């Protein structure tokens, strides 16, 4: 019944056989053959194995959602990748999956973690990923060095920390980024990372995003207005207790809660992404078995990690969606929530608990396709992957009406550093930046055009000069993977100098952006405006541009600095040159 995967690397095959021979007594390892599943799966001991599970009917994957979490799902090719011991393998077989052991991934799973030669920091073998302690130290240092931009906030305790006399555990922290000199209220983006402990890349991605924002303040015009006028809140380590296990090389997913009835220390814990209070345990998208890797916990938000995120979100964001499942958040609702996971290259949005389209489903898809344009992921409703209940995104959207997303970044849990640096970071930083940009009206702005290739001619001017502002308005920047997004012709655009339209008590004047070719008749248009610097103080100014399409959708703002050189600054230079 079971074929074995043929792999090119003899070394890996041998390693797999040897490892399985020692660690999985049931697996036959004789004769140089790749590992296979044992004939007798009736015991609870043995494995784990990584298997390809083939299916003909997608409903089989849905049934699996109450048992385990598939590592990868390839609906287009009819197979998924899953890992587990005898219980999970039995469940796959009982549901009718045809199994094939992936020898290389099994060997990888069992391989001990070792630090690279000379490695002094980071997760052993993966120096690009900071440990929990290193992540916390970096964030605290960032806040200490930039007190006006960054605040490091203790928002609760991990499960271990709440246990009397147990392991020390951790505090749960949020890094809040905004220019605190400018008063709020401001639109907010909340980013959660690595709530699944073994997902190495997300925590580092969130930390790098924070460092990029603080490091670019005052240098990059978009980042500057974002930190002045928006807030970005990041929980960089959503599951520090579990992460400690994963840092040692264990593929630990859940928290480390051990008092719910599972007596096997290798598999206890609650899956925090099945523990959230919205539609908790509603629909077969989680397990009641305390040793399951998708165990939903003894009650909604039973875990301190879950409760800390929920309480923080409820304190920071207004409740914008009525409890009725069919009721949408208003079109002008505010706030974006992004939960970073790995892997699979997906951008997912609610609902996850059910196949029905969420009341704001169309607008969620629009923002999802916009972010997926940047990170190259497949955008889709979460339940299209497999149904899940008690997840973070269903809570953030369902309970509060936030535009909520889950990113599945990269290609594996323990992602190689090269891939993280070269592919995950450059793809996902702009996706997160876009999420931050549209946090004011995430159900509206993504339908409008982007402003790109913003340039000033000349770039630096004196007072009483005239410059030309140039840009391209583009209504087509959406991922078209697995679907499409309606696009329209550009119909206009606006330029604001220093005062964007949301500033209270000011009367910001918009100057129109004009078509460079004389007519707005395409979905991508070059535009320009002539701007006089008369009346502008010497110094740095911010030009805010946004486009409008033929259906009236106003897109996200992009900004550019304009430096006006005054006589004070100019004269001494002239005098030096001509004494
Ligand atoms: O199963 C999960 O929790 C996520 N996959 S992971 O490999 N990171 O564990 C997928 C969740 C998909 N559903 C929702 N986002 N609602
Ligand atoms: Zn995950």
Coordinates of C-alpha atoms and ligand atoms in Angstrom, one line a residue:
X1 CA 0.0 0.0 0.0
X2 CA 2.8 2.4 0.9
X3 CA 5.4 3.4 -1.6
X4 CA 8.5 5.1 -0.5
X5 CA 9.8 8.4 -1.9
X6 CA 12.8 8.2 -4.1
X7 CA 15.3 10.9 -3.1
X8 CA 18.5 11.8 -5.0
X9 CA 20.7 12.1 -2.0
X10 CA 22.1 8.8 -0.8
X11 CA 23.6 10.4 2.2
X12 CA 20.2 11.7 3.4
X13 CA 18.6 8.4 2.7
X14 CA 21.2 6.6 4.8
X15 CA 20.9 9.2 7.5
X16 CA 17.2 8.7 7.5
X17 CA 17.5 4.9 7.7
X18 CA 20.0 5.1 10.5
X19 CA 18.0 7.6 12.5
X20 CA 14.8 5.7 12.1
X21 CA 16.6 2.5 13.1
X22 CA 17.6 4.1 16.4
X23 CA 14.6 6.4 17.1
X24 CA 11.7 4.6 15.6
X25 CA 12.0 0.9 16.6
X26 CA 9.0 -0.1 14.5
X27 CA 10.5 1.1 11.2
X28 CA 12.3 -1.4 9.1
X29 CA 15.7 -0.1 8.2
X30 CA 17.4 -3.2 6.7
X31 CA 19.0 -3.5 3.3
X32 CA 19.6 0.2 2.7
X33 CA 16.0 0.8 1.9
X34 CA 14.4 4.2 2.7
X35 CA 12.3 4.1 5.9
X36 CA 8.8 2.8 5.7
X37 CA 6.0 2.8 8.1
X38 CA 5.8 -0.3 10.4
X39 CA 3.2 -2.8 9.8
X40 CA 1.9 -2.6 13.3
X41 CA 0.7 0.9 14.2
X42 CA -1.4 -0.1 17.1
X43 CA 1.1 1.2 19.7
X44 CA 1.4 4.8 20.7
X45 CA 5.2 4.7 20.5
X46 CA 7.2 5.2 17.3
X47 CA 7.9 7.8 14.7
X48 CA 7.5 10.6 14.1
X49 CA 7.3 10.3 10.3
X50 CA 6.8 12.9 7.7
X51 CA 4.5 11.6 5.0
X52 CA 3.0 12.7 1.8
X53 CA -0.7 11.9 2.0
X54 CA -2.5 11.7 -1.3
X55 CA -6.3 12.3 -1.6
X56 CA -8.9 12.6 -4.3
X57 CA -11.5 14.5 -2.3
X58 CA -10.9 17.8 -0.5
X59 CA -13.4 16.9 2.1
X60 CA -10.8 14.4 3.4
X61 CA -8.5 17.3 4.3
X62 CA -11.4 19.0 6.1
X63 CA -11.9 15.9 8.2
X64 CA -8.3 15.9 9.1
X65 CA -8.5 19.4 10.6
X66 CA -9.8 18.0 13.8
X67 CA -6.8 15.7 14.1
X68 CA -3.6 17.4 13.0
X69 CA -2.2 20.4 11.1
X70 CA -1.0 19.6 7.7
X71 CA 2.4 21.2 7.1
X72 CA 1.6 21.8 3.4
X73 CA -1.5 21.4 1.4
X74 CA -1.4 21.1 -2.3
X75 CA -5.0 21.0 -3.4
X76 CA -4.0 21.5 -7.0
X77 CA -1.9 18.3 -6.9
X78 CA -4.0 16.3 -4.4
X79 CA -1.5 15.7 -1.7
X80 CA -0.5 17.2 1.7
X81 CA 2.5 16.9 3.8
X82 CA 1.9 15.8 7.4
X83 CA 4.0 14.6 10.3
X84 CA 3.0 12.5 13.3
X85 CA 3.3 9.4 15.3
X86 CA 1.2 6.2 15.1
X87 CA -2.0 8.1 16.1
X88 CA -1.8 10.6 13.3
X89 CA -0.7 8.0 10.8
X90 CA -3.7 5.8 11.7
X91 CA -6.0 8.7 11.3
X92 CA -4.7 9.5 7.9
X93 CA -5.1 5.8 6.8
X94 CA -8.6 5.6 8.4
X95 CA -9.7 8.6 6.4
X96 CA -8.5 7.0 3.2
X97 CA -5.2 8.8 2.4
X98 CA -2.5 7.0 0.5
X99 CA 0.8 7.5 2.3
X100 CA 4.3 7.9 1.2
X101 CA 7.1 8.4 3.7
X102 CA 9.2 11.5 2.9
X103 CA 12.6 10.1 4.0
X104 CA 14.5 13.3 3.7
X105 CA 12.0 15.4 5.7
X106 CA 11.8 12.6 8.3
X107 CA 15.5 12.6 8.6
X108 CA 15.5 16.4 8.9
X109 CA 12.9 16.2 11.6
X110 CA 15.0 13.8 13.7
X111 CA 18.3 15.5 13.1
X112 CA 19.8 17.1 16.2
X113 CA 20.3 20.8 16.1
X114 CA 23.9 21.9 16.3
X115 CA 25.3 25.4 16.3
X116 CA 27.4 26.4 13.3
X117 CA 31.1 26.7 13.9
X118 CA 31.8 30.0 15.5
X119 CA 28.1 30.8 16.1
X120 CA 27.8 33.1 19.1
X121 CA 24.2 34.2 18.9
X122 CA 20.9 33.1 17.5
X123 CA 19.2 29.7 17.3
X124 CA 21.7 26.9 16.9
X125 CA 22.3 26.3 13.2
X126 CA 20.2 29.3 12.3
X127 CA 22.1 32.5 13.3
X128 CA 19.7 34.8 11.6
X129 CA 17.0 34.0 14.1
X130 CA 17.2 35.7 17.5
X131 CA 16.3 33.6 20.5
X132 CA 13.5 34.8 22.8
X133 CA 16.0 36.5 25.1
X134 CA 17.8 38.1 22.2
X135 CA 14.6 39.3 20.6
X136 CA 13.5 40.8 23.9
X137 CA 16.9 42.4 24.4
X138 CA 16.9 43.9 20.9
X139 CA 13.4 45.3 21.4
X140 CA 14.2 46.8 24.8
X141 CA 17.3 48.4 23.4
X142 CA 15.4 49.8 20.5
X143 CA 12.9 51.4 22.8
X144 CA 15.7 52.7 25.1
X145 CA 17.6 54.3 22.2
X146 CA 14.4 55.8 20.6
X147 CA 12.1 56.7 23.5
X148 CA 10.0 59.0 21.3
X149 CA 9.4 56.3 18.7
X150 CA 9.3 53.0 20.5
X151 CA 7.7 51.7 23.7
X152 CA 8.3 48.2 25.1
X153 CA 5.2 47.1 27.0
X154 CA 4.7 44.1 29.3
X155 CA 1.2 42.7 28.5
X156 CA 1.1 39.5 30.5
X157 CA 2.7 36.3 31.5
X158 CA 3.4 33.0 29.6
X159 CA 1.8 29.8 30.9
X160 CA 5.1 28.7 32.6
X161 CA 5.5 32.0 34.3
X162 CA 2.0 31.6 35.9
X163 CA 2.9 28.2 37.4
X164 CA 4.0 28.4 41.0
X165 CA 7.5 26.9 41.5
X166 CA 7.8 25.8 37.9
X167 CA 10.1 27.0 35.1
X168 CA 10.6 30.7 35.2
X169 CA 8.7 31.3 32.0
X170 CA 8.5 34.7 30.2
X171 CA 6.7 38.0 30.1
X172 CA 4.7 38.7 27.0
X173 CA 5.7 41.9 25.4
X174 CA 4.4 44.3 22.7
X175 CA 6.6 46.8 20.9
X176 CA 4.6 49.9 20.1
X177 CA 6.0 52.2 17.4
X178 CA 4.8 55.7 16.8
X179 CA 6.0 59.2 17.2
X180 CA 4.7 59.9 20.7
X181 CA 5.3 63.7 20.3
X182 CA 2.3 63.7 18.0
X183 CA -0.9 63.0 19.8
X184 CA -3.4 60.3 18.7
X185 CA -5.8 58.7 18.2
X186 CA -4.0 57.1 15.3
X187 CA -4.9 54.2 13.1
X188 CA -3.2 50.9 14.2
X189 CA -1.6 47.9 12.7
X190 CA -1.1 44.9 15.1
X191 CA 1.4 42.2 14.1
X192 CA 1.6 38.9 16.0
X193 CA 4.5 36.5 15.3
X194 CA 5.5 32.9 16.0
X195 CA 2.5 32.0 18.1
X196 CA 3.4 28.6 16.8
X197 CA 6.8 28.0 18.4
X198 CA 8.6 26.1 15.7
X199 CA 7.9 28.7 13.0
X200 CA 11.3 30.4 13.1
X201 CA 11.0 33.1 10.5
X202 CA 7.9 35.0 11.7
X203 CA 9.4 36.4 15.0
X204 CA 12.5 37.6 13.2
X205 CA 10.5 39.0 10.3
X206 CA 8.5 41.1 12.8
X207 CA 11.6 42.2 14.6
X208 CA 13.3 43.3 11.4
X209 CA 10.2 45.1 10.4
X210 CA 10.2 47.1 13.6
X211 CA 13.9 47.8 13.2
X212 CA 13.4 48.9 9.6
X213 CA 10.7 51.3 10.7
X214 CA 12.7 52.9 13.5
X215 CA 15.9 53.0 11.4
X216 CA 14.2 54.7 8.5
X217 CA 12.4 57.4 10.5
X218 CA 13.5 60.8 9.2
X219 CA 15.2 59.2 6.2
X220 CA 12.3 57.6 4.3
X221 CA 9.3 59.8 3.8
X222 CA 6.7 57.0 3.9
X223 CA 8.1 55.5 7.1
X224 CA 8.3 59.0 8.6
X225 CA 4.6 59.8 8.0
X226 CA 3.6 56.3 9.1
X227 CA 5.3 56.7 12.5
X228 CA 4.0 60.2 12.8
X229 CA 0.4 59.5 12.0
X230 CA -0.1 55.7 12.6
X231 CA 0.8 53.2 15.2
X232 CA 2.4 49.8 14.7
X233 CA 2.1 47.3 17.6
X234 CA 4.1 44.1 17.4
X235 CA 4.1 41.0 19.7
X236 CA 7.4 39.6 18.4
X237 CA 7.3 36.3 20.3
X238 CA 3.7 35.1 20.7
X239 CA 4.6 31.8 22.4
X240 CA 8.0 32.2 24.3
X241 CA 7.6 29.0 26.4
X242 CA 7.1 26.9 23.3
X243 CA 9.7 28.7 21.4
X244 CA 12.3 27.7 23.9
X245 CA 11.6 24.0 23.0
X246 CA 11.7 24.9 19.3
X247 CA 15.0 26.7 19.7
X248 CA 16.6 23.4 20.9
X249 CA 15.5 21.8 17.6
X250 CA 12.2 20.3 18.7
X251 CA 9.4 20.9 16.3
X252 CA 7.3 22.3 19.1
X253 CA 4.1 24.0 18.0
X254 CA 1.8 24.6 21.0
X255 CA 2.4 26.3 24.3
X256 CA 3.7 24.0 27.1
X257 CA 0.5 23.8 29.2
X258 CA 0.8 20.3 30.8
X259 CA -2.3 20.1 33.1
X260 CA -5.1 19.4 30.6
X261 CA -4.9 15.6 30.6
X262 CA -2.1 14.8 28.2
X263 CA 0.5 12.9 30.1
X264 CA 3.1 12.6 27.3
X265 CA 5.6 15.4 27.7
X266 CA 6.5 15.2 24.0
X267 CA 3.0 16.2 22.9
X268 CA 1.2 18.2 25.6
X269 CA 0.3 21.8 25.3
X270 CA -2.5 23.9 23.7
X271 CA -2.5 25.0 20.1
X272 CA -2.8 28.8 20.7
X273 CA -4.2 29.2 17.2
X274 CA -7.2 27.1 18.1
X275 CA -7.7 28.7 21.5
X276 CA -9.1 32.1 20.6
X277 CA -12.6 32.9 21.9
X278 CA -14.5 33.6 18.7
X279 CA -16.3 30.5 17.5
X280 CA -14.0 28.4 19.7
X281 CA -14.4 24.7 19.1
X282 CA -17.4 25.4 16.9
X283 CA -17.0 23.4 13.8
X284 CA -14.5 20.6 13.8
X285 CA -11.5 22.8 13.0
X286 CA -9.6 21.8 16.2
X287 CA -9.3 18.8 18.6
X288 CA -10.6 18.1 22.0
X289 CA -7.7 15.5 22.6
X290 CA -5.1 17.2 24.8
X291 CA -2.2 15.5 23.1
X292 CA -3.3 16.6 19.6
X293 CA -1.2 19.2 17.9
X294 CA -4.4 21.1 17.2
X295 CA -5.8 20.8 20.8
X296 CA -8.0 23.8 21.4
X297 CA -7.6 23.9 25.2
X298 CA -10.1 23.3 28.0
X299 CA -12.0 26.5 27.2
X300 CA -12.1 29.6 25.0
X301 CA -9.0 31.8 25.7
X302 CA -8.0 29.4 28.5
X303 CA -4.3 30.1 27.9
X304 CA -2.6 33.2 29.2
X305 CA -0.9 33.8 25.8
X306 CA -4.3 33.9 24.1
X307 CA -5.9 36.0 26.8
X308 CA -3.0 38.6 26.6
X309 CA -3.5 39.0 22.9
X310 CA -7.3 39.2 23.1
X311 CA -7.2 41.7 26.0
X312 CA -4.6 43.9 24.3
X313 CA -6.6 44.0 21.0
X314 CA -9.9 44.7 22.9
X315 CA -8.2 47.6 24.8
X316 CA -6.5 49.1 21.7
X317 CA -9.2 48.7 19.0
X318 CA -12.8 49.8 19.0
X319 CA -15.4 47.0 18.5
X320 CA -16.6 47.7 15.0
X321 CA -18.6 44.6 14.1
X322 CA -21.9 43.5 15.5
X323 CA -22.1 39.9 16.9
X324 CA -24.4 38.7 14.1
X325 CA -22.2 36.5 11.9
X326 CA -23.6 38.1 8.7
X327 CA -23.1 41.7 9.9
X328 CA -20.2 43.6 8.2
X329 CA -17.8 46.0 9.9
X330 CA -18.6 49.5 8.3
X331 CA -16.8 50.3 5.1
X332 CA -14.7 52.9 6.9
X333 CA -13.7 50.7 9.8
X334 CA -10.2 51.1 11.0
X335 CA -7.4 48.7 12.1
X336 CA -5.3 45.9 10.5
X337 CA -4.3 42.7 12.2
X338 CA -1.6 40.4 10.7
X339 CA -0.6 37.1 12.3
X340 CA 2.7 35.8 10.9
X341 CA 3.2 32.1 10.6
X342 CA 5.2 29.7 8.4
X343 CA 5.0 28.1 6.0
X344 CA 3.3 27.8 2.6
X345 CA 3.5 31.2 1.0
X346 CA -0.1 32.1 1.7
X347 CA -2.1 35.3 2.6
X348 CA -5.2 34.1 4.4
X349 CA -8.3 36.0 5.6
X350 CA -11.4 35.1 7.5
X351 CA -13.5 33.1 7.8
X352 CA -11.4 30.1 8.8
X353 CA -14.2 28.3 10.8
X354 CA -16.6 28.2 7.9
X355 CA -16.6 28.2 4.1
X356 CA -19.1 31.1 3.9
X357 CA -17.6 34.4 2.7
X358 CA -17.1 36.8 5.5
X359 CA -19.4 39.9 5.4
X360 CA -16.4 42.1 4.5
X361 CA -15.0 39.3 2.4
X362 CA -14.7 41.3 -0.8
X363 CA -12.7 44.0 0.8
X364 CA -10.6 41.5 2.7
X365 CA -9.7 39.9 -0.6
X366 CA -8.8 43.2 -2.1
X367 CA -6.3 44.0 0.7
X368 CA -5.1 40.3 0.6
X369 CA -4.4 40.5 -3.1
X370 CA -2.6 43.8 -2.6
X371 CA -0.3 42.4 0.1
X372 CA 0.2 39.1 -1.9
X373 CA 1.4 41.3 -4.8
X374 CA 4.4 42.1 -2.6
X375 CA 5.2 38.8 -1.0
X376 CA 4.3 36.5 -3.9
X377 CA 2.0 34.4 -1.7
X378 CA -1.3 32.8 -2.8
X379 CA -4.2 34.9 -1.5
X380 CA -7.2 32.9 -0.3
X381 CA -9.9 32.6 2.3
X382 CA -8.5 30.7 5.2
X383 CA -11.0 27.8 5.1
X384 CA -10.0 27.2 1.5
X385 CA -6.8 25.6 3.0
X386 CA -8.6 23.6 5.6
X387 CA -11.2 24.6 8.2
X388 CA -9.9 25.9 11.6
X389 CA -11.7 27.3 14.6
X390 CA -10.5 29.4 17.4
X391 CA -7.8 31.1 15.3
X392 CA -6.3 34.6 15.8
X393 CA -7.6 36.1 12.6
X394 CA -11.3 34.9 13.0
X395 CA -11.1 36.6 16.5
X396 CA -9.6 39.9 15.3
X397 CA -12.1 40.2 12.5
X398 CA -15.1 38.4 14.1
X399 CA -14.9 40.0 17.5
X400 CA -13.6 43.5 16.6
X401 CA -14.1 44.0 12.8
X402 CA -10.4 44.4 12.1
X403 CA -9.1 43.6 8.6
X404 CA -7.4 40.4 9.8
X405 CA -4.9 38.2 7.9
X406 CA -2.6 35.3 8.4
X407 CA 0.6 35.2 6.4
X408 CA 2.2 31.8 6.0
X409 CA 5.7 32.8 5.0
X410 CA 8.4 30.7 3.4
X411 CA 8.9 27.0 2.7
X412 CA 9.6 25.3 6.0
X413 CA 9.4 25.7 9.8
X414 CA 13.2 25.8 10.3
X415 CA 13.8 28.0 7.3
X416 CA 17.4 28.3 6.1
X417 CA 18.8 31.8 6.8
X418 CA 19.7 32.4 3.2
X419 CA 16.1 32.0 2.1
X420 CA 15.0 34.2 5.0
X421 CA 17.3 37.0 4.1
X422 CA 17.0 36.9 0.3
X423 CA 13.4 36.0 -0.2
X424 CA 11.2 36.2 2.9
X425 CA 12.4 39.6 4.2
X426 CA 12.4 41.5 0.9
X427 CA 9.0 40.2 0.0
X428 CA 7.3 40.7 3.3
X429 CA 8.6 44.0 4.5
X430 CA 6.7 45.9 1.7
X431 CA 3.6 43.8 2.3
X432 CA 3.7 44.8 6.0
X433 CA 4.5 48.4 5.1
X434 CA 1.4 48.4 2.9
X435 CA -0.7 47.0 5.7
X436 CA 0.5 49.8 7.9
X437 CA -0.3 52.4 5.3
X438 CA -3.9 51.4 4.9
X439 CA -4.6 50.9 8.6
X440 CA -6.9 54.0 8.6
X441 CA -9.4 52.5 6.1
X442 CA -8.3 48.9 5.2
X443 CA -11.7 48.1 3.6
X444 CA -11.4 51.1 1.3
X445 CA -7.9 52.3 0.4
X446 CA -6.7 49.0 -1.1
X447 CA -9.3 49.2 -3.9
X448 CA -7.7 52.5 -5.1
X449 CA -4.5 53.0 -7.1
X450 CA -0.9 53.0 -5.7
X451 CA 1.4 55.9 -6.1
X452 CA 4.8 54.7 -7.4
X453 CA 8.0 56.2 -8.9
X454 CA 7.5 59.5 -7.1
X455 CA 10.1 62.1 -8.1
X456 CA 10.7 65.8 -7.8
X457 CA 12.3 67.9 -10.5
X458 CA 14.6 69.3 -9.2
X459 CA 15.0 67.4 -6.0
X460 CA 16.2 70.3 -3.9
X461 CA 15.1 73.9 -4.4
X462 CA 15.3 77.4 -2.9
X463 CA 12.4 79.5 -1.7
X464 CA 10.2 81.1 -4.3
X465 CA 11.0 78.3 -6.9
X466 CA 8.7 76.1 -8.9
X467 CA 9.2 72.3 -9.0
X468 CA 7.5 69.6 -10.9
X469 CA 6.2 66.6 -8.9
X470 CA 6.0 63.4 -11.0
X471 CA 4.6 60.0 -10.2
X472 CA 2.9 57.0 -11.6
X473 CA -0.6 56.0 -10.5
X474 CA -1.2 52.3 -10.8
X475 CA -4.5 50.6 -10.3
X476 CA -3.2 47.1 -11.2
X477 CA -0.9 46.0 -8.4
X478 CA -2.8 43.0 -7.1
X479 CA -1.8 39.3 -7.0
X480 CA -3.8 37.4 -9.6
X481 CA -2.8 34.0 -8.2
X482 CA -6.0 31.9 -8.1
X483 CA -8.3 34.8 -9.0
X484 CA -8.3 38.4 -9.9
X485 CA -9.1 41.9 -8.7
X486 CA -11.2 44.4 -10.7
X487 CA -9.2 47.4 -11.8
X488 CA -10.3 50.7 -13.3
X489 CA -8.8 53.6 -15.2
X490 CA -7.1 56.3 -13.2
X491 CA -9.4 59.3 -12.9
X492 CA -7.3 61.7 -10.9
X493 CA -5.0 62.3 -8.0
X494 CA -4.2 64.7 -5.1
X495 CA -1.1 66.3 -3.7
X496 CA -1.0 67.6 -0.2
X497 CA 2.0 69.6 1.2
X498 CA 2.8 68.9 4.9
X499 CA -0.9 68.6 6.0
X500 CA -2.6 65.4 5.0
X501 CA -6.4 65.4 4.9
X502 CA -6.9 63.6 8.2
X503 CA -5.2 66.3 10.3
X504 CA -7.8 67.7 12.6
X505 CA -8.4 71.4 12.8
X506 CA -6.4 72.1 9.6
X507 CA -7.8 72.8 6.2
X508 CA -5.4 71.0 4.0
X509 CA -5.6 72.0 0.4
X510 CA -5.3 69.4 -2.3
X511 CA -3.7 70.2 -5.5
X512 CA -4.8 68.0 -8.5
X513 CA -2.4 65.6 -10.2
X514 CA -2.6 65.9 -14.0
X515 CA -2.1 63.3 -16.7
X516 CA 1.3 63.6 -18.3
X517 CA -0.1 62.5 -21.7
X518 CA -3.1 64.8 -21.5
X519 CA -5.9 62.3 -20.7
X520 CA -6.8 59.9 -17.9
X521 CA -7.7 56.8 -20.0
X522 CA -5.7 53.9 -18.6
X523 CA -5.3 51.9 -15.4
X524 CA -1.7 53.1 -15.1
X525 CA -1.0 56.8 -15.7
X526 CA 2.0 59.0 -15.3
X527 CA 1.0 62.2 -13.5
X528 CA 2.5 65.5 -12.6
X529 CA 1.8 68.7 -10.7
X530 CA 3.6 72.0 -10.6
X531 CA 4.4 73.2 -7.1
X532 CA 5.5 76.6 -6.0
X533 CA 7.7 76.8 -2.9
X534 CA 6.6 80.3 -2.2
X535 CA 5.4 80.4 1.4
X536 CA 7.2 77.3 2.4
X537 CA 9.6 77.6 5.2
X538 CA 13.2 76.6 4.5
X539 CA 13.7 73.0 5.6
X540 CA 12.1 69.6 5.0
X541 CA 8.6 69.3 3.8
X542 CA 6.5 66.2 3.2
X543 CA 4.5 65.8 -0.1
X544 CA 1.6 63.3 0.2
X545 CA 0.2 61.9 -3.0
X546 CA -2.7 59.6 -3.6
X547 CA -4.6 58.5 -6.7
X548 CA -8.3 58.0 -7.5
X549 CA -9.8 55.5 -10.0
X550 CA -12.8 55.8 -12.2
X551 CA -15.0 54.2 -9.5
X552 CA -13.9 56.9 -7.0
X553 CA -11.6 54.7 -4.9
X554 CA -8.9 56.7 -3.3
X555 CA -5.7 54.7 -2.8
X556 CA -3.0 54.6 -0.2
X557 CA -0.8 57.7 0.3
X558 CA 2.8 57.7 -0.7
X559 CA 5.1 60.5 0.4
X560 CA 8.3 62.2 -0.7
X561 CA 10.5 64.7 1.1
X562 CA 11.0 68.2 -0.4
X563 CA 14.0 70.1 0.9
X564 CA 13.7 73.8 0.6
X565 CA 17.0 75.6 1.0
X566 CA 16.7 79.0 2.6
X567 CA 19.0 82.0 2.4
X568 CA 20.4 81.3 5.9
X569 CA 21.6 77.9 4.8
X570 CA 22.6 78.9 1.3
X571 CA 24.7 82.1 1.9
X572 CA 27.5 80.7 4.1
X573 CA 28.2 78.1 1.5
X574 CA 28.5 80.8 -1.2
X575 CA 30.8 82.9 1.0
X576 CA 33.1 79.9 1.6
X577 CA 33.4 79.3 -2.1
X578 CA 34.1 82.9 -3.0
X579 CA 36.0 84.6 -0.2
Ligands
LIG1 O1 -3.0 25.5 11.2 C1 -2.7 26.7 11.4 O2 -2.9 27.2 12.5 C2 -2.1 27.5 10.3 N1 -1.0 26.8 9.7 S1 0.4 26.5 10.5 O3 1.3 25.7 9.7 N2 1.1 27.9 10.6 O4 0.1 26.0 11.7 C3 -3.1 27.8 9.3 C4 -4.3 28.5 9.8 C5 -5.3 28.8 8.7 N3 -6.5 29.2 9.2 C6 -6.7 30.5 9.6 N4 -5.7 31.4 9.4 N5 -7.8 30.9 10.0
LIG2 ZN1 1.5 28.5 12.5

